[in-house]
Amino acid sequence: MANTTIVLEGELRTEFGKGPSRRMRAAHQIPATIYAGGDQPVYVKLPMKETTLALRHTNALITVKYGEDSKLAVVKDVQRNPVKRIVEHIDFYEVKAGEKIDVEVPVFVEGTPKGAAVAFVDIQELKVRADVSNLPERIIVTVDGLADGDKVFLKDLALPEGVELDMEDLDESVVTVEVPQDAPLTEVTEEQEENVPAIDESNPAA
């Protein structure tokens, strides 16, 4: 669970547009916007290195400081350069202590299915609702001992305490365990080749 609050020291920004944004990034700063419900957004610039490291934590709770003020927020959207992959802009959403919010959490698989079976993730991210102080970074699905044809459905998930699914069809599969199509075919073909008797081409009656 993402219990640790990350602190980023930023500054208010008063310049907008592509030109100022390019100058900020050249100065190793990232332009960002903090949305706060119906209130006016707060526009800040954040240190590139520290902010990029913070983004490695999914659903991290971040305190953004600017001047004498600060806001508790979570990341809602990150814009990256499609070529260089550097962060170009971040949208934050302000949250309050004790508030429950909806977030998307990636699915991770652990364990080993039986035999040649492989686990395939059917839903890459799950929508969940949780307290801002206890947001999960990932949902773990264990596939130890599962066999070909087995599925793990939304209703089967063991969620962390205080986390609720915010999805409609609980009978939808999250993970499917299957033997890849080429695996059994290759094995059968090899066995068949070993068991086929040799043909004596010198004997026409063979």
Tab-separated table of C-alpha atoms in Angstrom:
chain	number	residue	atom	x	y	z
A	1	MET	CA	0.000	0.000	0.000
A	2	ALA	CA	1.160	3.525	-0.750
A	3	ASN	CA	1.316	4.810	2.838
A	4	THR	CA	4.312	7.130	2.547
A	5	THR	CA	3.673	10.731	1.549
A	6	ILE	CA	6.205	12.155	-0.916
A	7	VAL	CA	7.082	15.837	-0.595
A	8	LEU	CA	7.908	17.927	-3.672
A	9	GLU	CA	9.186	21.485	-3.324
A	10	GLY	CA	7.918	23.613	-6.218
A	11	GLU	CA	7.161	27.188	-7.194
A	12	LEU	CA	4.110	28.980	-8.515
A	13	ARG	CA	4.264	29.628	-12.245
A	14	THR	CA	2.800	32.639	-13.977
A	15	GLU	CA	3.890	31.941	-17.559
A	16	PHE	CA	1.941	29.600	-19.813
A	17	GLY	CA	2.194	28.185	-23.312
A	18	LYS	CA	4.714	26.135	-25.270
A	19	GLY	CA	7.579	28.645	-25.066
A	20	PRO	CA	7.620	29.007	-21.265
A	21	SER	CA	7.085	25.256	-20.881
A	22	ARG	CA	10.145	24.547	-23.045
A	23	ARG	CA	12.203	26.972	-20.955
A	24	MET	CA	11.075	25.268	-17.752
A	25	ARG	CA	12.086	21.852	-19.043
A	26	ALA	CA	15.431	23.241	-20.218
A	27	ALA	CA	15.923	24.445	-16.625
A	28	HIS	CA	15.092	20.913	-15.374
A	29	GLN	CA	11.623	21.832	-14.175
A	30	ILE	CA	8.242	20.286	-14.991
A	31	PRO	CA	5.083	22.388	-15.391
A	32	ALA	CA	2.167	20.996	-13.414
A	33	THR	CA	-1.438	21.818	-12.550
A	34	ILE	CA	-3.205	20.974	-9.291
A	35	TYR	CA	-6.980	20.673	-9.649
A	36	ALA	CA	-9.109	21.117	-6.537
A	37	GLY	CA	-12.738	20.290	-7.204
A	38	GLY	CA	-14.609	23.470	-8.099
A	39	ASP	CA	-11.804	25.792	-6.966
A	40	GLN	CA	-9.337	27.492	-9.258
A	41	PRO	CA	-6.439	25.244	-10.318
A	42	VAL	CA	-2.972	25.961	-8.937
A	43	TYR	CA	-0.172	26.184	-11.506
A	44	VAL	CA	3.292	25.157	-10.327
A	45	LYS	CA	6.698	24.097	-11.614
A	46	LEU	CA	8.440	21.149	-9.982
A	47	PRO	CA	12.036	19.842	-9.928
A	48	MET	CA	12.431	17.333	-12.775
A	49	LYS	CA	14.629	14.719	-11.071
A	50	GLU	CA	12.704	14.444	-7.794
A	51	THR	CA	9.339	14.527	-9.554
A	52	THR	CA	10.295	11.848	-12.085
A	53	LEU	CA	11.418	9.583	-9.236
A	54	ALA	CA	8.128	10.199	-7.409
A	55	LEU	CA	6.159	9.081	-10.470
A	56	ARG	CA	7.616	5.587	-10.129
A	57	HIS	CA	5.213	5.036	-7.238
A	58	THR	CA	1.713	4.277	-8.496
A	59	ASN	CA	-1.019	6.219	-6.662
A	60	ALA	CA	1.505	7.862	-4.343
A	61	LEU	CA	0.225	10.532	-1.980
A	62	ILE	CA	2.206	13.697	-2.742
A	63	THR	CA	2.493	16.928	-0.790
A	64	VAL	CA	3.232	19.698	-3.276
A	65	LYS	CA	4.767	22.747	-1.603
A	66	TYR	CA	4.892	26.155	-3.284
A	67	GLY	CA	5.919	29.215	-1.309
A	68	GLU	CA	4.222	29.113	2.094
A	69	ASP	CA	1.355	26.969	0.818
A	70	SER	CA	1.011	23.271	0.090
A	71	LYS	CA	-1.563	20.808	-1.195
A	72	LEU	CA	-1.991	17.086	-0.660
A	73	ALA	CA	-2.554	15.488	-4.064
A	74	VAL	CA	-2.423	12.384	-6.241
A	75	VAL	CA	-1.314	12.183	-9.870
A	76	LYS	CA	-4.192	12.085	-12.361
A	77	ASP	CA	-2.383	12.369	-15.699
A	78	VAL	CA	1.190	12.457	-16.976
A	79	GLN	CA	2.155	13.746	-20.420
A	80	ARG	CA	5.454	12.416	-21.774
A	81	ASN	CA	7.462	13.238	-24.873
A	82	PRO	CA	6.688	10.352	-27.291
A	83	VAL	CA	10.328	10.107	-28.400
A	84	LYS	CA	12.468	11.102	-25.412
A	85	ARG	CA	9.912	9.830	-22.862
A	86	ILE	CA	10.679	12.737	-20.532
A	87	VAL	CA	7.793	14.127	-18.478
A	88	GLU	CA	6.371	17.269	-20.096
A	89	HIS	CA	3.392	18.033	-17.854
A	90	ILE	CA	1.563	16.601	-14.831
A	91	ASP	CA	-2.025	16.981	-13.665
A	92	PHE	CA	-2.608	16.513	-9.937
A	93	TYR	CA	-5.892	16.212	-8.077
A	94	GLU	CA	-6.078	17.648	-4.569
A	95	VAL	CA	-7.291	15.264	-1.852
A	96	LYS	CA	-8.120	15.611	1.841
A	97	ALA	CA	-7.007	13.365	4.692
A	98	GLY	CA	-9.652	10.703	5.347
A	99	GLU	CA	-11.178	11.079	1.885
A	100	LYS	CA	-11.926	8.051	-0.278
A	101	ILE	CA	-11.157	8.324	-3.988
A	102	ASP	CA	-11.324	6.177	-7.118
A	103	VAL	CA	-7.994	5.161	-8.658
A	104	GLU	CA	-6.742	2.688	-11.246
A	105	VAL	CA	-4.353	0.010	-10.006
A	106	PRO	CA	-2.203	-2.282	-12.182
A	107	VAL	CA	-2.565	-6.078	-11.927
A	108	PHE	CA	0.519	-8.165	-11.159
A	109	VAL	CA	0.702	-11.966	-11.317
A	110	GLU	CA	2.823	-14.079	-8.997
A	111	GLY	CA	3.335	-17.839	-8.746
A	112	THR	CA	3.637	-20.672	-11.252
A	113	PRO	CA	0.726	-22.571	-12.857
A	114	LYS	CA	0.854	-26.328	-13.380
A	115	GLY	CA	2.788	-27.914	-16.238
A	116	ALA	CA	3.189	-25.873	-19.404
A	117	ALA	CA	0.314	-23.501	-18.536
A	118	VAL	CA	0.931	-19.747	-18.596
A	119	ALA	CA	-1.008	-16.959	-16.880
A	120	PHE	CA	-2.444	-14.228	-19.127
A	121	VAL	CA	-3.704	-10.946	-17.646
A	122	ASP	CA	-7.136	-10.099	-19.071
A	123	ILE	CA	-7.563	-6.765	-17.248
A	124	GLN	CA	-4.395	-4.706	-16.982
A	125	GLU	CA	-5.781	-2.145	-14.516
A	126	LEU	CA	-8.548	-2.340	-11.942
A	127	LYS	CA	-10.715	0.549	-10.769
A	128	VAL	CA	-10.831	0.599	-6.986
A	129	ARG	CA	-11.979	2.930	-4.215
A	130	ALA	CA	-9.820	3.474	-1.142
A	131	ASP	CA	-8.792	5.979	1.516
A	132	VAL	CA	-6.155	8.423	0.243
A	133	SER	CA	-3.797	7.355	3.045
A	134	ASN	CA	-4.015	3.718	2.008
A	135	LEU	CA	-4.034	3.654	-1.800
A	136	PRO	CA	-2.722	0.382	-3.279
A	137	GLU	CA	0.167	0.507	-5.754
A	138	ARG	CA	-0.788	-2.853	-7.296
A	139	ILE	CA	-3.195	-5.775	-6.987
A	140	ILE	CA	-1.478	-9.176	-6.750
A	141	VAL	CA	-3.120	-12.251	-8.299
A	142	THR	CA	-1.594	-15.589	-7.237
A	143	VAL	CA	-1.688	-18.369	-9.841
A	144	ASP	CA	0.275	-21.070	-7.980
A	145	GLY	CA	-1.146	-24.509	-8.776
A	146	LEU	CA	-3.718	-23.302	-11.303
A	147	ALA	CA	-4.148	-25.499	-14.388
A	148	ASP	CA	-5.001	-25.053	-18.060
A	149	GLY	CA	-8.460	-23.491	-18.378
A	150	ASP	CA	-8.592	-21.990	-14.882
A	151	LYS	CA	-9.627	-18.351	-14.468
A	152	VAL	CA	-9.457	-15.803	-11.673
A	153	PHE	CA	-12.536	-13.567	-11.675
A	154	LEU	CA	-13.039	-10.124	-10.174
A	155	LYS	CA	-15.217	-11.675	-7.464
A	156	ASP	CA	-12.329	-14.003	-6.494
A	157	LEU	CA	-9.773	-11.251	-5.802
A	158	ALA	CA	-8.284	-10.874	-2.344
A	159	LEU	CA	-8.149	-7.091	-1.972
A	160	PRO	CA	-6.151	-5.208	0.665
A	161	GLU	CA	-8.115	-4.105	3.715
A	162	GLY	CA	-10.194	-1.001	3.069
A	163	VAL	CA	-10.020	-1.338	-0.726
A	164	GLU	CA	-13.220	-1.858	-2.732
A	165	LEU	CA	-13.663	-2.745	-6.389
A	166	ASP	CA	-15.406	-0.078	-8.455
A	167	MET	CA	-16.271	-2.279	-11.435
A	168	GLU	CA	-19.635	-3.476	-12.747
A	169	ASP	CA	-19.281	-7.116	-13.855
A	170	LEU	CA	-17.708	-9.125	-11.024
A	171	ASP	CA	-17.899	-12.271	-13.191
A	172	GLU	CA	-15.318	-10.804	-15.597
A	173	SER	CA	-12.005	-12.688	-15.632
A	174	VAL	CA	-8.867	-10.890	-14.489
A	175	VAL	CA	-6.391	-13.686	-15.236
A	176	THR	CA	-6.716	-16.722	-17.523
A	177	VAL	CA	-4.412	-19.748	-17.269
A	178	GLU	CA	-3.814	-21.563	-20.555
A	179	VAL	CA	-1.269	-23.767	-22.276
A	180	PRO	CA	0.048	-21.829	-25.299
A	181	GLN	CA	-1.341	-23.299	-28.509
A	182	ASP	CA	2.024	-24.208	-30.017
A	183	ALA	CA	3.318	-26.039	-26.910
A	184	PRO	CA	1.114	-29.187	-27.008
A	185	LEU	CA	1.224	-29.373	-30.793
A	186	THR	CA	5.018	-29.487	-30.800
A	187	GLU	CA	5.129	-32.178	-28.114
A	188	VAL	CA	2.521	-34.369	-29.857
A	189	THR	CA	4.288	-34.051	-33.201
A	190	GLU	CA	7.586	-35.173	-31.707
A	191	GLU	CA	5.939	-38.193	-30.052
A	192	GLN	CA	4.201	-39.142	-33.290
A	193	GLU	CA	7.462	-38.949	-35.213
A	194	GLU	CA	9.145	-41.273	-32.694
A	195	ASN	CA	6.322	-43.837	-32.930
A	196	VAL	CA	5.892	-43.912	-36.732
A	197	PRO	CA	7.536	-47.084	-38.162
A	198	ALA	CA	10.172	-46.599	-40.829
A	199	ILE	CA	9.062	-47.303	-44.413
A	200	ASP	CA	11.182	-49.687	-46.475
A	201	GLU	CA	11.293	-47.902	-49.821
A	202	SER	CA	12.948	-50.941	-51.471
A	203	ASN	CA	9.810	-53.016	-50.923
A	204	PRO	CA	6.945	-51.710	-53.151
A	205	ALA	CA	4.418	-53.732	-51.152
A	206	ALA	CA	5.343	-51.948	-47.943
